[in-house]
Coordinates of C-alpha atoms in Angstrom, one line a residue:
M1 CA 24.0 -15.1 26.5
E2 CA 24.7 -15.3 22.7
I3 CA 23.3 -13.5 19.5
E4 CA 20.1 -15.4 17.8
K5 CA 20.7 -16.4 14.5
I6 CA 18.0 -15.2 11.8
K7 CA 17.7 -18.2 9.6
S8 CA 14.9 -19.1 7.2
G9 CA 11.4 -19.7 8.4
H10 CA 12.2 -17.2 11.1
A11 CA 9.5 -14.8 11.8
L12 CA 12.0 -11.9 11.1
S13 CA 13.2 -13.7 7.4
M14 CA 9.6 -13.4 6.3
S15 CA 6.2 -10.9 6.2
E16 CA 3.6 -11.4 8.6
D17 CA 2.4 -15.0 9.1
I18 CA -1.3 -14.0 9.3
L19 CA -2.9 -17.5 9.5
Q20 CA -0.4 -18.0 12.6
K21 CA -1.6 -15.2 13.7
N22 CA -5.1 -15.8 13.5
I23 CA -4.4 -19.1 15.1
I24 CA -3.1 -17.4 18.0
K25 CA -6.0 -15.6 18.4
L26 CA -8.3 -18.4 18.2
K27 CA -6.3 -20.1 21.1
E28 CA -6.6 -17.0 23.3
L29 CA -10.4 -17.0 23.1
F30 CA -10.8 -21.0 22.9
P31 CA -8.0 -22.5 23.9
E32 CA -9.7 -26.2 23.6
L33 CA -9.7 -25.7 19.6
V34 CA -6.0 -25.8 19.5
T35 CA -3.6 -28.8 19.7
E36 CA 0.0 -28.5 19.3
N37 CA -0.7 -25.3 17.1
K38 CA -3.4 -27.2 14.8
I39 CA -7.4 -26.6 14.8
D40 CA -9.1 -29.3 16.0
F41 CA -12.0 -29.3 13.7
N42 CA -14.1 -31.9 15.9
A43 CA -13.6 -29.9 19.1
F44 CA -14.4 -26.6 16.8
K45 CA -17.6 -28.5 15.9
T46 CA -18.4 -29.5 19.7
V47 CA -18.3 -25.9 20.9
F48 CA -20.2 -24.5 18.5
G49 CA -22.6 -27.1 18.2
D50 CA -25.8 -25.9 15.8
E51 CA -23.8 -22.4 14.9
V52 CA -21.3 -24.9 12.2
E53 CA -23.2 -25.0 9.0
E54 CA -22.9 -28.7 7.4
E55 CA -25.6 -28.8 5.1
E56 CA -25.1 -29.3 1.4
E57 CA -27.1 -26.5 0.4
Y58 CA -26.7 -23.1 1.7
Y59 CA -26.2 -19.5 1.2
R60 CA -22.4 -18.7 -0.1
F61 CA -20.5 -17.0 -2.6
A62 CA -18.2 -19.6 -4.6
W63 CA -15.9 -20.1 -7.6
A64 CA -13.6 -22.0 -9.2
G65 CA -10.3 -21.4 -7.4
K66 CA -11.6 -20.0 -4.4
S67 CA -9.7 -21.7 -1.7
Q68 CA -6.9 -21.6 -3.5
A69 CA -7.0 -18.1 -3.5
R70 CA -8.1 -17.5 0.4
R71 CA -4.9 -19.8 1.3
E72 CA -2.5 -17.4 -0.4
A73 CA -3.9 -14.6 1.0
H74 CA -2.5 -16.4 4.5
K75 CA 0.9 -17.2 3.0
P76 CA 3.9 -15.2 4.0
S77 CA 6.6 -13.7 1.3
T78 CA 10.2 -13.8 1.7
G79 CA 10.6 -10.9 -0.7
T80 CA 11.6 -7.5 0.2
L81 CA 11.4 -3.7 -1.1
R82 CA 14.5 -2.5 -2.4
P83 CA 15.0 1.5 -1.7
A84 CA 15.7 3.4 -5.3
K85 CA 17.1 6.8 -4.0
E86 CA 17.6 8.1 -7.5
E87 CA 14.2 7.7 -8.4
S88 CA 13.0 9.3 -5.6
L89 CA 12.1 13.2 -4.3
D90 CA 13.4 14.3 -0.9
W91 CA 14.5 11.1 0.4
D92 CA 15.5 12.0 3.5
S93 CA 12.4 14.0 4.7
T94 CA 9.2 12.5 3.0
E95 CA 7.2 10.0 4.5
N96 CA 5.2 9.4 1.1
M97 CA 6.2 6.2 -0.9
Y98 CA 6.0 4.9 -4.3
I99 CA 6.4 0.7 -4.5
E100 CA 6.9 -0.6 -7.9
G101 CA 6.0 -4.0 -7.9
D102 CA 3.2 -6.8 -7.9
N103 CA 0.5 -5.7 -5.1
L104 CA 0.0 -9.1 -3.8
E105 CA 3.6 -9.4 -2.5
V106 CA 3.9 -6.0 -1.7
L107 CA 0.5 -6.1 0.7
K108 CA 2.1 -9.2 2.3
L109 CA 5.0 -7.1 2.8
L110 CA 3.6 -4.1 4.2
Q111 CA 1.3 -6.4 6.9
K112 CA 3.7 -5.6 10.0
S113 CA 4.7 -2.4 9.3
Y114 CA 1.4 -1.0 8.4
A115 CA -1.6 -3.1 9.7
G116 CA -4.2 -1.1 11.3
K117 CA -2.8 2.5 10.0
I118 CA -4.0 3.2 6.9
K119 CA -7.3 5.3 7.1
M120 CA -8.2 5.0 3.2
I121 CA -7.9 3.1 0.3
Y122 CA -8.9 3.7 -3.0
I123 CA -8.5 1.3 -5.8
D124 CA -8.9 1.5 -9.8
P125 CA -8.5 -2.3 -10.4
P126 CA -8.9 -3.9 -13.9
Y127 CA -12.5 -3.9 -14.9
N128 CA -12.3 -7.2 -16.6
T129 CA -13.6 -5.9 -19.8
G130 CA -11.4 -8.7 -21.9
K131 CA -8.6 -6.3 -23.1
D132 CA -6.8 -4.8 -19.7
F133 CA -4.5 -6.4 -17.7
V134 CA -5.2 -8.9 -15.1
Y135 CA -2.7 -10.4 -12.6
K136 CA -1.8 -13.7 -13.5
D137 CA -0.7 -14.9 -9.8
N138 CA 1.1 -18.1 -9.6
Y139 CA 0.5 -19.5 -6.1
K140 CA 3.6 -21.7 -5.9
D141 CA 6.3 -18.5 -6.5
N142 CA 4.8 -15.4 -7.0
L143 CA 8.2 -13.4 -6.8
K144 CA 9.3 -15.8 -9.5
N145 CA 6.2 -15.3 -11.3
Y146 CA 6.3 -11.4 -10.7
Q147 CA 9.9 -11.4 -12.5
E148 CA 8.2 -13.0 -15.5
V149 CA 5.3 -11.3 -15.4
T150 CA 6.7 -7.8 -15.3
G151 CA 8.2 -8.7 -19.2
Q152 CA 4.5 -9.7 -20.2
I153 CA 5.5 -13.0 -21.0
D154 CA 5.2 -16.1 -19.2
S155 CA 7.7 -18.9 -18.9
E156 CA 6.6 -20.4 -21.8
G157 CA 6.6 -17.2 -23.8
N158 CA 2.9 -16.5 -23.9
K159 CA 1.2 -13.3 -23.2
T160 CA -0.1 -12.4 -19.9
S161 CA -2.1 -9.3 -20.4
T162 CA -5.8 -10.3 -21.3
N163 CA -8.5 -12.5 -19.7
S164 CA -10.8 -13.0 -22.6
D165 CA -14.4 -14.0 -22.2
S166 CA -13.8 -16.9 -24.2
D167 CA -11.7 -18.7 -21.2
G168 CA -14.5 -20.5 -19.3
R169 CA -13.3 -19.0 -15.9
Y170 CA -13.3 -15.4 -17.0
H171 CA -15.0 -14.3 -13.7
S172 CA -13.3 -16.7 -11.5
N173 CA -10.0 -15.7 -12.8
W174 CA -10.8 -12.1 -12.1
L175 CA -12.1 -12.9 -8.4
N176 CA -9.3 -15.0 -7.6
M177 CA -6.9 -12.2 -8.2
M178 CA -8.9 -9.4 -6.4
Y179 CA -9.8 -11.8 -2.9
P180 CA -6.4 -12.1 -1.5
R181 CA -5.7 -8.7 -2.1
L182 CA -8.7 -7.4 -0.6
R183 CA -8.7 -9.9 2.3
L184 CA -4.6 -8.3 3.0
A185 CA -6.0 -4.9 2.2
R186 CA -8.5 -5.3 5.1
N187 CA -5.7 -5.9 7.5
L188 CA -4.1 -2.4 7.2
L189 CA -7.1 -0.5 7.4
K190 CA -7.6 1.3 10.8
E191 CA -10.6 0.4 12.5
D192 CA -12.5 3.7 11.5
G193 CA -10.9 3.0 7.9
V194 CA -12.8 3.1 4.6
I195 CA -12.4 1.3 1.2
F196 CA -13.2 2.9 -2.1
M197 CA -13.3 0.8 -5.1
S198 CA -14.3 2.0 -8.5
I199 CA -15.9 -0.7 -10.8
D200 CA -17.9 -0.9 -14.2
E201 CA -21.1 -3.3 -14.8
N202 CA -18.6 -6.3 -15.9
E203 CA -17.7 -7.3 -12.2
V204 CA -20.0 -4.7 -9.9
D205 CA -21.8 -7.7 -8.5
N206 CA -19.2 -9.9 -8.0
L207 CA -17.2 -7.0 -6.3
I208 CA -20.1 -6.2 -4.0
K209 CA -20.5 -10.0 -3.0
V210 CA -16.5 -10.7 -2.2
G211 CA -16.6 -7.3 -0.4
K212 CA -19.5 -8.5 2.0
E213 CA -17.8 -11.6 2.4
I214 CA -14.0 -9.9 3.4
F215 CA -15.6 -6.9 5.1
A216 CA -18.9 -8.3 6.6
E217 CA -22.2 -7.2 5.1
E218 CA -23.0 -4.9 7.9
N219 CA -20.3 -2.6 6.9
H220 CA -21.2 -2.1 3.3
L221 CA -21.8 1.7 3.3
S222 CA -23.1 2.0 -0.3
T223 CA -22.2 1.8 -3.8
L224 CA -22.4 4.9 -5.3
I225 CA -23.3 5.7 -8.8
W226 CA -20.4 7.7 -10.9
S227 CA -22.3 9.6 -13.7
L228 CA -20.4 10.2 -16.5
S229 CA -22.8 12.6 -18.6
S230 CA -22.4 10.6 -21.3
G231 CA -20.8 7.3 -22.7
P232 CA -20.2 4.5 -25.1
Q233 CA -23.6 2.6 -26.6
A234 CA -23.7 -0.5 -25.0
G235 CA -26.2 -2.7 -26.6
H236 CA -29.7 -1.2 -26.2
F237 CA -28.4 1.5 -23.7
T238 CA -25.5 4.2 -23.9
R239 CA -23.4 3.6 -20.7
S240 CA -23.3 6.8 -18.7
H241 CA -22.2 5.7 -15.6
E242 CA -19.5 3.6 -13.5
Y243 CA -19.7 2.5 -9.7
V244 CA -17.7 3.3 -6.2
I245 CA -17.9 0.4 -4.0
V246 CA -17.7 1.7 -0.5
F247 CA -16.7 -0.2 2.5
C248 CA -15.4 0.2 6.2
K249 CA -13.4 -2.0 8.4
K250 CA -16.0 -1.6 11.5
R251 CA -18.8 0.7 11.1
D252 CA -19.3 0.9 14.9
S253 CA -15.9 2.6 14.8
L254 CA -16.7 5.1 11.9
N255 CA -18.2 8.4 13.1
H256 CA -20.3 10.3 10.6
F257 CA -18.3 12.0 7.9
K258 CA -17.3 15.5 8.9
D259 CA -18.1 18.5 7.1
L260 CA -15.0 20.9 6.8
S261 CA -17.0 23.6 5.5
G262 CA -18.4 25.2 8.6
G263 CA -21.9 26.9 9.1
T264 CA -24.6 26.2 10.9
I265 CA -27.9 24.1 10.9
R266 CA -31.5 25.3 11.9
H267 CA -34.4 22.9 12.2
G268 CA -37.6 22.4 13.8
A269 CA -37.3 20.7 17.5
L270 CA -40.7 18.9 17.3
K271 CA -42.3 15.7 15.8
K272 CA -45.5 14.6 15.4
I273 CA -46.7 12.9 18.4
S274 CA -47.2 9.3 18.0
K275 CA -47.4 5.9 20.0
V276 CA -43.1 5.7 18.9
N277 CA -42.8 9.3 19.9
P278 CA -45.0 10.1 22.6
S279 CA -45.3 13.8 24.1
S280 CA -44.0 14.6 27.7
I281 CA -43.6 18.2 29.5
V282 CA -40.7 19.9 29.6
L283 CA -40.3 23.4 32.2
F284 CA -38.8 26.3 30.6
K285 CA -37.4 28.9 33.4
K286 CA -37.6 32.7 33.1
G287 CA -35.0 34.1 31.4
S288 CA -33.8 30.3 29.8
I289 CA -34.2 31.0 26.1
R290 CA -35.0 33.6 23.2
C291 CA -37.7 34.1 20.5
E292 CA -36.9 35.5 17.1
T293 CA -39.4 38.2 18.2
E294 CA -38.6 40.4 21.0
N295 CA -41.8 41.3 22.3
I296 CA -44.7 38.9 22.1
S297 CA -46.9 36.3 23.8
F298 CA -48.3 32.6 22.7
S299 CA -51.0 30.3 24.5
G300 CA -52.8 27.3 23.8
E301 CA -52.2 25.3 20.6
I302 CA -49.4 26.1 18.1
G303 CA -48.2 24.1 15.0
G304 CA -49.4 22.2 12.1
S305 CA -48.7 18.3 12.4
E306 CA -46.0 18.8 14.6
K307 CA -47.7 20.3 17.4
Q308 CA -46.8 22.4 20.8
Y309 CA -49.4 22.7 23.7
I310 CA -48.6 25.6 26.1
K311 CA -49.8 24.3 29.1
S312 CA -49.4 27.4 31.1
D313 CA -51.6 30.1 30.8
K314 CA -49.4 32.1 28.3
M315 CA -45.8 32.3 27.1
T316 CA -44.7 35.7 27.2
F317 CA -41.1 37.5 25.7
K318 CA -39.9 40.7 27.0
E319 CA -36.9 42.5 24.8
G320 CA -36.4 38.4 23.4
L321 CA -36.0 36.8 26.8
L322 CA -38.4 34.5 28.4
N323 CA -40.3 36.7 30.7
E324 CA -42.1 33.9 33.2
D325 CA -41.6 30.0 33.5
V326 CA -43.7 28.0 31.2
L327 CA -44.2 24.3 30.7
I328 CA -44.7 23.3 27.2
E329 CA -46.1 19.7 26.1
A330 CA -44.7 18.2 22.4
G331 CA -43.4 15.4 21.0
W332 CA -39.6 16.7 21.0
A333 CA -37.3 15.8 18.3
M334 CA -34.3 16.5 20.6
K335 CA -35.7 15.8 24.1
N336 CA -32.3 14.8 25.6
Q337 CA -30.3 17.2 23.8
L338 CA -33.0 20.1 24.9
K339 CA -32.8 18.9 28.7
S340 CA -29.1 19.3 28.8
W341 CA -29.0 22.6 27.2
L342 CA -31.3 24.3 29.3
S343 CA -29.3 23.1 32.3
G344 CA -26.3 25.0 31.0
E345 CA -24.5 21.8 29.6
E346 CA -22.1 21.7 26.5
T347 CA -24.4 19.7 24.3
F348 CA -24.1 17.5 21.2
D349 CA -26.3 15.5 19.0
S350 CA -26.3 11.9 18.2
K351 CA -23.8 12.5 15.5
G352 CA -21.6 14.7 17.5
Q353 CA -22.4 17.9 16.3
K354 CA -22.7 20.8 18.6
V355 CA -25.9 22.3 19.3
L356 CA -25.2 26.1 19.7
R357 CA -29.0 27.1 21.0
F358 CA -32.5 26.3 21.3
Y359 CA -35.0 29.3 20.5
F360 CA -38.5 30.2 19.2
N361 CA -39.3 31.2 16.0
S362 CA -41.8 34.4 15.4
Q363 CA -44.6 31.8 15.3
G364 CA -43.6 30.4 18.7
I365 CA -42.4 27.0 17.3
L366 CA -39.4 25.8 19.1
F367 CA -36.6 25.4 16.7
Y368 CA -32.3 24.5 17.3
E369 CA -29.3 25.8 15.7
K370 CA -26.3 23.5 15.9
E371 CA -22.5 23.5 14.2
R372 CA -22.3 22.0 10.6
G373 CA -20.2 19.3 12.0
T374 CA -21.6 16.2 9.8
V375 CA -22.0 15.8 5.9
H376 CA -23.9 12.7 4.1
P377 CA -22.9 12.4 1.1
K378 CA -24.8 11.7 -2.1
T379 CA -24.9 8.0 -3.3
V380 CA -24.9 9.5 -7.0
L381 CA -21.4 11.4 -7.9
Q382 CA -22.1 14.2 -10.6
S383 CA -19.6 14.7 -13.3
K384 CA -20.1 18.5 -13.1
E385 CA -18.7 18.2 -9.4
V386 CA -16.4 15.4 -9.5
G387 CA -15.9 15.1 -13.3
N388 CA -15.8 12.2 -16.0
T389 CA -12.7 10.4 -17.6
K390 CA -12.5 13.5 -20.2
N391 CA -11.8 15.5 -17.2
G392 CA -9.1 12.8 -16.1
S393 CA -7.7 12.9 -19.3
N394 CA -7.5 16.8 -19.2
D395 CA -5.6 16.3 -15.8
I396 CA -2.8 14.3 -17.6
V397 CA -2.4 16.6 -20.8
E398 CA -2.2 19.7 -18.5
L399 CA 0.7 17.8 -16.8
F400 CA 2.5 16.2 -20.0
G401 CA 1.0 18.2 -22.9
E402 CA -0.7 15.2 -24.7
N403 CA -2.8 12.5 -23.7
I404 CA -0.6 9.3 -22.4
M405 CA -2.8 7.5 -20.4
S406 CA -6.0 5.8 -21.3
F407 CA -9.2 6.6 -19.0
P408 CA -7.2 7.7 -15.9
K409 CA -9.6 8.6 -13.1
P410 CA -10.3 12.5 -12.5
V411 CA -8.2 14.1 -9.7
D412 CA -11.8 15.8 -8.5
L413 CA -13.4 12.4 -8.2
V414 CA -10.6 10.8 -6.0
S415 CA -10.3 14.2 -3.9
K416 CA -13.9 14.2 -3.4
L417 CA -13.5 10.6 -1.7
I418 CA -10.2 11.6 0.3
K419 CA -12.3 14.5 1.7
T420 CA -15.1 12.7 2.8
V421 CA -12.9 10.6 5.1
S422 CA -9.9 11.9 5.7
Y423 CA -8.7 15.3 8.0
N424 CA -6.2 14.5 10.2
Q425 CA -2.2 14.7 9.3
E426 CA -1.6 11.3 10.4
D427 CA -4.0 9.8 7.7
I428 CA -2.3 7.3 5.1
I429 CA -4.0 7.2 1.8
L430 CA -3.3 3.8 0.1
D431 CA -3.9 2.9 -3.4
F432 CA -2.3 -0.5 -4.7
F433 CA -3.6 -0.4 -8.2
A434 CA -2.0 3.2 -8.6
G435 CA -1.9 3.4 -12.3
S436 CA -0.9 7.0 -13.6
S437 CA -1.0 7.9 -9.7
T438 CA -4.2 10.2 -9.8
T439 CA -4.5 9.1 -6.0
A440 CA -0.9 11.1 -5.1
H441 CA -2.0 13.7 -7.1
S442 CA -5.3 14.0 -5.7
T443 CA -3.7 13.7 -2.0
I444 CA -1.2 16.5 -2.7
E445 CA -3.3 19.2 -4.3
L446 CA -5.7 18.6 -1.3
N447 CA -2.9 18.9 1.2
I448 CA -2.1 22.0 0.0
N449 CA -5.5 23.7 -0.1
D450 CA -6.4 22.0 3.3
N451 CA -3.2 22.6 4.8
I452 CA -3.0 18.8 6.0
N453 CA 0.1 16.6 5.7
R454 CA -1.9 13.2 4.6
K455 CA 0.5 10.5 3.6
F456 CA 0.4 8.7 0.4
I457 CA 1.4 5.0 -0.4
Q458 CA 1.0 3.8 -3.9
V459 CA 1.7 0.7 -5.6
Q460 CA 1.8 -0.1 -9.2
L461 CA 3.1 -3.1 -11.4
P462 CA 6.0 -2.0 -13.7
E463 CA 3.3 -3.0 -16.6
K464 CA 5.3 -2.3 -20.0
T465 CA 3.6 0.4 -22.2
E466 CA 2.8 -0.8 -25.3
E467 CA 5.6 0.6 -28.1
K468 CA 2.7 2.2 -30.3
S469 CA 1.1 4.2 -27.4
E470 CA 2.1 7.8 -26.7
A471 CA 3.3 7.0 -23.1
F472 CA 6.3 5.0 -24.7
K473 CA 6.7 7.5 -27.5
A474 CA 6.8 10.1 -24.7
G475 CA 9.6 7.5 -22.9
H476 CA 7.8 6.1 -20.1
K477 CA 8.5 2.4 -21.0
T478 CA 6.5 1.1 -17.7
I479 CA 3.2 2.4 -16.2
S480 CA 4.9 2.8 -13.2
D481 CA 7.6 5.2 -14.6
L482 CA 4.8 7.3 -15.9
G483 CA 3.1 7.2 -12.8
K484 CA 6.8 8.4 -11.1
E485 CA 6.9 11.1 -13.5
R486 CA 3.2 12.3 -13.0
I487 CA 3.9 13.0 -9.4
R488 CA 7.0 14.7 -10.3
R489 CA 5.8 17.2 -12.4
V490 CA 2.5 17.7 -10.0
V491 CA 5.2 18.6 -7.3
K492 CA 6.8 21.0 -9.8
K493 CA 3.3 22.8 -10.4
I494 CA 2.5 23.1 -6.9
K495 CA 5.9 24.3 -5.6
E496 CA 5.7 26.9 -8.7
E497 CA 2.1 28.3 -8.0
N498 CA 2.5 28.3 -4.2
P499 CA 6.2 28.7 -3.5
E500 CA 5.6 29.8 0.6
K501 CA 2.7 27.2 1.4
S502 CA 4.6 24.4 -0.3
K503 CA 7.7 24.8 2.3
E504 CA 6.0 23.5 4.7
M505 CA 4.1 20.4 3.0
D506 CA 5.6 16.7 2.6
L507 CA 6.1 17.1 -1.4
G508 CA 8.3 14.2 -1.7
F509 CA 8.2 10.4 -1.9
K510 CA 10.6 7.4 -1.5
V511 CA 10.6 4.6 -4.2
F512 CA 11.0 1.3 -3.6
K513 CA 10.9 -1.8 -5.6
L514 CA 10.0 -5.3 -5.3
D515 CA 12.4 -8.0 -5.1
S516 CA 13.6 -11.0 -3.6
S517 CA 15.2 -11.2 -0.4
N518 CA 18.7 -9.6 0.3
I519 CA 19.7 -12.4 2.5
K520 CA 20.7 -15.7 0.8
S521 CA 19.3 -18.1 3.7
W522 CA 16.1 -16.0 3.6
D523 CA 15.2 -16.1 -0.3
G524 CA 12.1 -18.4 -0.8
N525 CA 13.0 -18.9 -4.3
P526 CA 14.0 -22.4 -5.3
E527 CA 16.3 -21.7 -7.7
N528 CA 18.6 -20.3 -5.3
L529 CA 18.7 -22.7 -3.2
E530 CA 21.7 -24.8 -4.5
T531 CA 23.7 -21.5 -4.2
S532 CA 22.8 -20.6 -0.8
L533 CA 23.6 -24.3 0.3
F534 CA 27.4 -24.2 -1.2
D535 CA 28.3 -20.5 -0.7
A536 CA 29.4 -20.0 2.8
V537 CA 31.7 -17.0 2.0
G538 CA 28.5 -14.6 3.0
N539 CA 25.0 -14.8 3.6
I540 CA 24.2 -11.4 1.9
K541 CA 23.7 -11.2 -2.1
T542 CA 26.8 -9.6 -3.8
D543 CA 24.4 -7.0 -5.8
R544 CA 22.7 -5.7 -2.7
T545 CA 23.8 -3.0 -0.5
E546 CA 23.8 -2.3 3.1
E547 CA 20.5 0.2 2.7
D548 CA 19.1 -3.1 1.1
V549 CA 19.4 -5.1 3.7
L550 CA 18.6 -2.2 6.0
Y551 CA 15.3 -1.9 4.7
E552 CA 14.3 -5.5 4.6
I553 CA 15.2 -5.6 8.3
L554 CA 12.8 -2.7 9.3
L555 CA 10.1 -4.5 7.2
K556 CA 10.5 -7.5 8.7
Y557 CA 10.4 -6.0 12.1
G558 CA 7.5 -4.5 11.3
L559 CA 9.2 -0.6 11.3
D560 CA 7.8 2.2 9.5
L561 CA 9.9 2.6 6.1
T562 CA 10.0 6.2 6.7
L563 CA 11.3 6.4 10.0
P564 CA 14.2 8.9 10.6
I565 CA 17.5 7.0 10.0
E566 CA 21.1 8.4 10.8
E567 CA 24.4 6.8 10.0
R568 CA 27.7 7.5 11.9
I569 CA 30.7 5.6 11.4
I570 CA 32.1 4.3 14.8
E571 CA 35.8 2.3 14.7
G572 CA 35.6 2.6 10.8
K573 CA 32.2 0.5 10.8
K574 CA 29.2 2.0 9.3
V575 CA 26.0 2.0 11.7
F576 CA 22.4 2.6 11.3
N577 CA 20.3 4.3 13.9
V578 CA 17.1 3.6 13.2
G579 CA 13.8 5.9 15.2
L580 CA 16.2 7.2 17.3
G581 CA 17.7 4.6 18.7
S582 CA 15.0 1.6 18.7
L583 CA 17.3 -0.1 16.6
F584 CA 21.1 -0.4 15.6
I585 CA 22.3 -2.1 12.3
C586 CA 26.0 -2.9 11.9
L587 CA 26.8 -4.8 8.3
S588 CA 30.5 -4.6 8.1
D589 CA 33.3 -6.9 8.1
N590 CA 35.8 -7.4 10.9
I591 CA 33.5 -5.7 13.6
T592 CA 35.3 -5.5 17.3
A593 CA 34.0 -4.8 20.7
K594 CA 34.7 -1.2 20.2
V595 CA 31.9 -0.9 17.9
A596 CA 29.5 -2.5 20.4
E597 CA 30.7 0.3 22.9
G598 CA 29.9 3.2 20.5
I599 CA 26.4 1.7 19.7
G600 CA 25.9 1.5 23.5
Q601 CA 26.6 5.2 24.2
W602 CA 25.1 6.4 21.0
K603 CA 21.7 4.4 22.8
E604 CA 22.2 6.4 25.9
G605 CA 22.1 9.4 24.3
C606 CA 18.8 8.6 22.4
S607 CA 16.9 6.8 25.7
P608 CA 14.6 4.7 23.5
E609 CA 11.8 2.7 25.0
I610 CA 13.0 -0.5 23.7
C611 CA 16.7 -1.0 21.9
R612 CA 17.6 -3.8 19.5
V613 CA 20.8 -4.6 17.7
I614 CA 21.2 -6.6 14.5
F615 CA 25.0 -7.2 13.3
K616 CA 25.9 -9.3 10.2
D617 CA 26.7 -12.8 11.4
N618 CA 29.9 -13.5 9.8
G619 CA 31.0 -9.6 10.3
F620 CA 33.0 -10.6 13.5
T621 CA 34.9 -13.7 15.5
D622 CA 33.5 -15.4 18.1
V623 CA 35.6 -13.9 20.5
E624 CA 34.5 -10.4 19.4
K625 CA 31.0 -11.3 19.4
T626 CA 30.9 -12.7 22.4
N627 CA 32.8 -9.6 23.8
S628 CA 30.1 -7.2 22.0
V629 CA 27.3 -9.0 23.8
Q630 CA 28.9 -8.6 27.1
I631 CA 28.9 -4.7 26.4
L632 CA 25.5 -4.2 25.0
K633 CA 24.2 -6.2 27.9
R634 CA 26.0 -3.5 30.6
Y635 CA 24.0 -0.6 28.3
S636 CA 20.6 -2.6 29.4
I637 CA 20.7 -3.9 25.4
K638 CA 19.4 -7.8 25.5
E639 CA 17.6 -7.9 21.9
I640 CA 20.7 -8.7 19.5
K641 CA 20.3 -10.7 16.6
S642 CA 22.6 -11.7 13.5
I643 CA 21.7 -12.2 9.9

């Protein structure tokens, strides 16, 4: 058995290859459509026949550059995320993350580790007003482009911070920016995950259309109207609202939203008798049900448009309990639940709310009472409940003493959206247009109030603040600097106001920064190709640390970046133990078989379900390499690789 070396193009040298993954899925369903890992389109048309659209005119949403944007969503990234411990808070214990970088590349890098794990996404993307920043993607080499864009100039020195409506492809440029990011974002959502997208009238129609294409039309839950109470005069009207577009990943997997406020619902249990809701007779046995009036009798026809017919002589209650069996005919609103409850079974309605009881009111009409387990939010978000942009500015002023961010979303708005869909400790909230970190702020405050440790992932481009801005004058040279500082100040404030409760909460965040690969042979940057070919001394870049490489391996293996990591010195060499023995990494020089022996013994003490080991390829001689493999095999470690 030899150690497999991870080379350029290997699955572990780059992010998820979504296209190949989808081809494999297609092959599993229709093996005849895939030949030598290529789609046979003629076979596709044969299999699906009339289901293939070939007419020139048909309903579709198209714009200039869409095909290229679609391909970009499937192209893997060779980049990495480098840890920045010095900018982090509670690095060793926190499960929250702040990632500085171009969100297109970052979303690609998160595919292996976080696909299907995100409960909620909130984004406040550029509104495409002609003044806000638009990401200028370079589909040939996005990493190189990112390094240029962070300086706000392209390779020719041209500014890239606006998308003027004088550009002939004004809307197309914006859609080409959004499309691949939303494609990748959908992959990250759990089956019952939900995405909220803030937008105004400039691109609301296009965002809904592109959302329906990516998430499917049936998964468009709503387009919420956020009432701002006031706003600028826009033409003939005062623009006093914005939108929040809501999609889920799979409607069938998404239950109704929970109501965490408690309480009960009481309502009549009858419906008007009609063809679609015919009447039927139900037997109520003596002592099975109560009435609000303790001693009373009813007979004949009762009720208005929703009638109830007592088929027995009469219905009598003594001391609140039904005194004798009675047959009643009606158009029942909850017939199945009524029968279930009368038979003594635990009963729930179609929304999962527990039915506590059925009873007759003082007029003899059947009612039900159930737990208030679900909530159906209104599609208009009132500013008096969720705030407006002025409240967002006030949130910033409260923390920084001055308004250093233009038009941030208010904490109450994002909190309202999070509370609507997230109720569990393991929920992860993602915002990949993080801005001033309103989403992180909202998540932290909600966690304290609800006593729930939701996790957050913030992604923000290190876009430079303007030199004349208050943010720049206050020392925040980039939007990401401001966002990180806001989280620190929120945490400090919460610890001061809730000293005991905050001890049990995760109030930290790990900072990572997008960069090219730490491994020369994995680097997809064409400019580094010549250096890689002629540098045979080492495969790890000289300005990178072992921890840089460690987290790149976690990303490329698809492991959570917040997994527990333990370090140990074995025979003078540093060894990382990731996830309680699921992965061991040693990147030292002059490794001996004794190091492998120490890893094997450490693994035995952890008892992981699976165990993998990665070494630096030029870290040991061929003899020591062979001996190390044999030793690890004795400890039932079969997956051994080198970089």
